[in-house]
Short mmCIF file of C-alpha atoms in Angstrom, two decimals:
data_model
loop_
_atom_site.label_atom_id
_atom_site.label_comp_id
_atom_site.label_asym_id
_atom_site.label_seq_id
_atom_site.Cartn_x
_atom_site.Cartn_y
_atom_site.Cartn_z
CA UNK A 1 30.40 82.94 178.48
CA UNK A 2 26.97 84.19 179.62
CA UNK A 3 26.88 85.35 183.27
CA UNK A 4 23.93 86.27 185.36
CA UNK A 5 24.43 89.86 186.46
CA UNK A 6 21.15 91.86 186.08
CA UNK A 7 22.34 95.15 187.56
CA UNK A 8 25.39 95.25 185.25
CA UNK A 9 23.28 94.19 182.24
CA UNK A 10 20.87 97.08 182.78
CA UNK A 11 23.53 99.80 183.18
CA UNK A 12 26.33 98.72 180.86
CA UNK A 13 27.08 100.71 177.65
CA UNK A 14 29.38 100.05 174.73
CA UNK A 15 33.01 100.22 175.86
CA UNK A 16 32.37 99.23 179.52
CA UNK A 17 34.24 96.32 181.16
CA UNK A 18 33.92 94.16 184.28
CA UNK A 19 36.44 92.67 186.67
CA UNK A 20 35.94 88.96 187.26
CA UNK A 21 37.59 86.66 189.81
CA UNK A 22 37.26 82.86 190.14
CA UNK A 23 38.10 81.72 193.68
CA UNK A 24 38.64 83.86 196.79
CA UNK A 25 42.38 84.08 196.01
CA UNK A 26 41.90 84.27 192.24
CA UNK A 27 43.45 86.90 190.02
CA UNK A 28 41.36 89.97 189.10
CA UNK A 29 40.81 89.93 185.35
CA UNK A 30 39.37 92.86 183.39
CA UNK A 31 37.09 91.79 180.51
CA UNK A 32 35.11 93.97 178.14
CA UNK A 33 31.35 93.28 178.12
CA UNK A 34 30.68 91.94 174.65
CA UNK A 35 26.90 91.83 175.02
CA UNK A 36 24.07 92.13 177.52
CA UNK A 37 20.49 90.85 177.68
CA UNK A 38 18.37 92.93 180.05
CA UNK A 39 15.42 90.46 179.79
CA UNK A 40 17.57 87.58 180.88
CA UNK A 41 19.67 89.70 183.20
CA UNK A 42 22.93 88.44 181.72
CA UNK A 43 26.15 89.79 180.27
CA UNK A 44 28.33 88.01 177.79
CA UNK A 45 32.11 87.81 177.99
CA UNK A 46 34.46 86.39 175.37
CA UNK A 47 37.57 84.91 176.97
CA UNK A 48 40.74 83.53 175.47
CA UNK A 49 42.48 80.98 177.62
CA UNK A 50 46.11 82.16 177.75
CA UNK A 51 47.19 81.82 181.41
CA UNK A 52 46.32 80.02 184.58
CA UNK A 53 43.56 82.42 185.67
CA UNK A 54 41.85 82.70 182.29
CA UNK A 55 41.97 78.87 181.86
CA UNK A 56 40.37 78.46 185.24
CA UNK A 57 37.46 80.67 184.19
CA UNK A 58 37.12 78.92 180.80
CA UNK A 59 36.94 75.58 182.62
CA UNK A 60 33.67 76.60 184.38
CA UNK A 61 30.49 74.79 183.38
CA UNK A 62 26.89 75.78 183.11
CA UNK A 63 25.51 76.57 186.55
CA UNK A 64 28.92 77.21 188.12
CA UNK A 65 29.64 80.38 190.04
CA UNK A 66 32.19 83.15 189.39
CA UNK A 67 33.31 84.43 192.77
CA UNK A 68 33.22 88.16 191.85
CA UNK A 69 31.93 90.25 188.93
CA UNK A 70 32.32 93.99 189.40
CA UNK A 71 31.22 96.56 186.95
CA UNK A 72 30.39 98.23 184.66
CA UNK A 73 33.79 100.02 184.71
CA UNK A 74 35.63 102.43 182.46
CA UNK A 75 34.38 105.24 180.19
CA UNK A 76 31.61 104.38 177.76
CA UNK A 77 32.23 104.76 174.02
CA UNK A 78 31.23 108.23 172.70
CA UNK A 79 28.81 107.47 169.96
CA UNK A 80 27.28 109.93 167.51
CA UNK A 81 26.19 110.04 163.88
CA UNK A 82 29.30 110.94 161.82
CA UNK A 83 28.76 109.20 158.52
CA UNK A 84 30.81 106.12 157.57
CA UNK A 85 32.55 104.30 160.42
CA UNK A 86 35.12 101.58 159.75
CA UNK A 87 35.47 99.20 162.68
CA UNK A 88 38.64 97.11 162.52
CA UNK A 89 39.01 94.18 164.95
CA UNK A 90 41.70 91.56 165.33
CA UNK A 91 41.64 88.27 167.22
CA UNK A 92 39.63 88.43 170.51
CA UNK A 93 39.51 92.23 170.01
CA UNK A 94 36.45 91.48 167.84
CA UNK A 95 34.46 90.81 171.03
CA UNK A 96 34.70 94.28 172.61
CA UNK A 97 34.22 95.78 169.13
CA UNK A 98 30.82 94.10 168.81
CA UNK A 99 28.81 96.50 171.08
CA UNK A 100 30.52 99.46 169.51
CA UNK A 101 29.50 98.31 166.05
CA UNK A 102 25.95 97.92 167.25
CA UNK A 103 25.89 101.34 168.92
CA UNK A 104 27.21 103.20 165.83
CA UNK A 105 24.79 101.32 163.64
CA UNK A 106 21.83 102.32 165.87
CA UNK A 107 23.01 105.95 165.73
CA UNK A 108 22.44 105.92 161.98
CA UNK A 109 25.98 105.52 160.63
CA UNK A 110 27.12 103.32 157.76
CA UNK A 111 29.25 100.76 159.50
CA UNK A 112 31.84 98.70 157.69
CA UNK A 113 33.54 96.03 159.76
CA UNK A 114 36.96 94.54 159.01
CA UNK A 115 37.51 91.22 160.90
CA UNK A 116 41.08 89.95 160.98
CA UNK A 117 42.53 86.66 162.16
CA UNK A 118 45.52 84.44 161.48
CA UNK A 119 43.29 81.68 160.02
CA UNK A 120 39.62 80.76 159.37
CA UNK A 121 39.22 78.90 162.68
CA UNK A 122 40.10 82.04 164.70
CA UNK A 123 37.40 84.28 163.08
CA UNK A 124 34.75 85.03 165.71
CA UNK A 125 31.37 86.69 165.86
CA UNK A 126 31.09 87.08 162.12
CA UNK A 127 27.34 86.37 162.00
CA UNK A 128 26.64 88.84 164.77
CA UNK A 129 28.64 91.49 163.00
CA UNK A 130 26.77 90.94 159.69
CA UNK A 131 23.53 91.43 161.49
CA UNK A 132 24.59 94.80 162.78
CA UNK A 133 26.78 96.29 160.04
CA UNK A 134 26.26 97.42 156.47
CA UNK A 135 29.23 95.46 155.29
CA UNK A 136 31.68 92.89 156.78
CA UNK A 137 35.10 92.13 155.26
CA UNK A 138 37.08 89.18 156.64
CA UNK A 139 40.87 89.15 156.33
CA UNK A 140 43.02 86.15 157.17
CA UNK A 141 46.84 86.03 157.25
CA UNK A 142 46.89 82.63 155.42
CA UNK A 143 44.03 83.29 153.02
CA UNK A 144 42.04 80.35 154.38
CA UNK A 145 38.89 82.50 154.54
CA UNK A 146 37.78 85.83 153.20
CA UNK A 147 40.62 87.89 151.70
CA UNK A 148 44.25 87.13 152.25
CA UNK A 149 46.13 89.96 153.98
CA UNK A 150 46.39 92.05 157.13
CA UNK A 151 43.70 94.19 158.70
CA UNK A 152 45.36 97.27 157.34
CA UNK A 153 44.83 95.98 153.78
CA UNK A 154 41.12 95.74 154.39
CA UNK A 155 40.88 99.14 155.97
CA UNK A 156 42.83 100.77 153.19
CA UNK A 157 40.62 99.21 150.51
CA UNK A 158 37.60 100.85 152.11
CA UNK A 159 39.40 104.21 152.42
CA UNK A 160 40.33 104.18 148.76
CA UNK A 161 36.79 103.50 147.54
CA UNK A 162 34.74 105.76 149.78
CA UNK A 163 34.88 108.62 152.31
CA UNK A 164 35.55 107.32 155.84
CA UNK A 165 34.65 109.65 158.71
CA UNK A 166 35.87 107.63 161.65
CA UNK A 167 37.83 104.45 162.35
CA UNK A 168 37.57 102.34 165.46
CA UNK A 169 40.15 99.64 166.11
CA UNK A 170 40.53 97.04 168.77
CA UNK A 171 42.94 94.11 168.83
CA UNK A 172 46.62 93.37 169.50
CA UNK A 173 48.65 96.52 170.20
CA UNK A 174 50.81 96.12 167.17
CA UNK A 175 47.68 95.86 164.96
CA UNK A 176 46.22 99.05 166.41
CA UNK A 177 49.54 100.81 165.90
CA UNK A 178 49.57 100.11 162.17
CA UNK A 179 45.92 100.83 161.66
CA UNK A 180 46.53 104.19 163.47
CA UNK A 181 49.50 104.96 161.22
CA UNK A 182 47.46 104.21 158.16
CA UNK A 183 44.45 106.35 159.10
CA UNK A 184 46.75 109.16 160.19
CA UNK A 185 48.21 109.15 156.71
CA UNK A 186 44.70 109.69 155.32
CA UNK A 187 43.63 112.14 158.00
CA UNK A 188 40.88 109.93 159.40
CA UNK A 189 40.02 110.35 163.13
CA UNK A 190 40.67 107.06 164.84
CA UNK A 191 39.76 105.63 168.21
CA UNK A 192 41.59 102.69 169.75
CA UNK A 193 40.57 100.60 172.73
CA UNK A 194 43.61 99.71 174.88
CA UNK A 195 41.98 97.17 177.16
CA UNK A 196 44.67 94.63 176.37
CA UNK A 197 47.07 96.35 178.81
CA UNK A 198 44.79 96.48 181.79
CA UNK A 199 45.63 94.40 184.87
CA UNK A 200 43.94 95.47 188.10
CA UNK A 201 41.24 97.49 186.42
CA UNK A 202 40.78 100.02 189.23
CA UNK A 203 43.59 102.55 188.65
CA UNK A 204 45.48 101.42 191.76
CA UNK A 205 48.20 99.19 190.27
CA UNK A 206 49.42 101.64 187.64
CA UNK A 207 50.23 98.80 185.25
CA UNK A 208 48.01 100.26 182.50
CA UNK A 209 49.53 103.73 182.41
CA UNK A 210 50.24 104.93 178.93
CA UNK A 211 51.24 108.19 177.23
CA UNK A 212 48.54 109.89 175.26
CA UNK A 213 49.31 113.27 173.68
CA UNK A 214 52.39 113.57 175.89
CA UNK A 215 50.37 113.06 179.07
CA UNK A 216 50.14 110.04 181.39
CA UNK A 217 46.82 108.34 181.34
CA UNK A 218 45.40 105.16 182.93
CA UNK A 219 43.52 102.94 180.60
CA UNK A 220 41.14 101.45 183.17
CA UNK A 221 39.81 104.79 184.54
CA UNK A 222 40.54 107.31 181.76
CA UNK A 223 39.72 104.84 178.94
CA UNK A 224 39.81 102.18 177.67
CA UNK A 225 39.36 104.21 174.43
CA UNK A 226 41.68 106.98 173.27
CA UNK A 227 42.51 109.06 170.21
CA UNK A 228 44.77 106.48 168.45
CA UNK A 229 46.86 109.19 166.77
CA UNK A 230 47.89 110.49 170.24
CA UNK A 231 48.77 107.08 171.78
CA UNK A 232 52.49 106.17 172.15
CA UNK A 233 52.14 102.57 170.91
CA UNK A 234 55.84 101.92 171.05
CA UNK A 235 55.78 102.58 174.81
CA UNK A 236 52.66 100.44 175.16
CA UNK A 237 54.26 97.52 173.37
CA UNK A 238 57.30 97.74 175.57
CA UNK A 239 55.17 97.67 178.70
CA UNK A 240 53.13 94.68 177.42
CA UNK A 241 56.29 92.67 176.87
CA UNK A 242 57.31 93.30 180.53
CA UNK A 243 54.61 90.87 181.67
CA UNK A 244 55.32 88.02 179.28
CA UNK A 245 57.28 85.86 181.72
CA UNK A 246 54.59 86.17 184.45
CA UNK A 247 51.73 85.48 182.00
CA UNK A 248 53.32 82.27 180.79
CA UNK A 249 53.43 80.79 184.35
#
């Protein structure tokens, strides 16, 4: 979804997100900025319709108005030239990964992207990734497209064939957990974006608090990106499950 927001488009950086709300009494939804066009004055959001509020936004048509769009929020991705960067994305996590891939590529890194999905129809932004990465590997659970296997299989294949200096992973919490366990085994610094747990997006609700390196952090104001090897993913998974009943209404 492309939204007219010229001030946000000019100031956003990789890793930033916005809060959107449809209707005066609508729910505040944090969404990572997948792209921005300063000439058009627009930002692009990729939204998966999973609940009442996200479905309401997805039902909007060209020319409709979103009541509120606030941002850019959060801490921008720290980008530098480190060598070879493996960027592993799963599901809609591929969308927030896109500007990070572009930023690391512009910084002069070799960027290898691993795109993972359950099936071919759920692979997104492949063409855009190929235009901004040195290599793209697609993994599907059912083998309907690319290579059959999990995202960790794709990441490990790259690790075994060449030196990897950094890994960035965004997707379902359980996916990020196992990517982190894998890269820790090989001693590869890893960054994970935990935007999936955000609710209010301003630090006031406390729903996104997590433990990183034994200390309490708030994803929306301290993140959304953290050292994956320091994140307590088991705690995060437990907290995510606490909202399942509400999200299904």
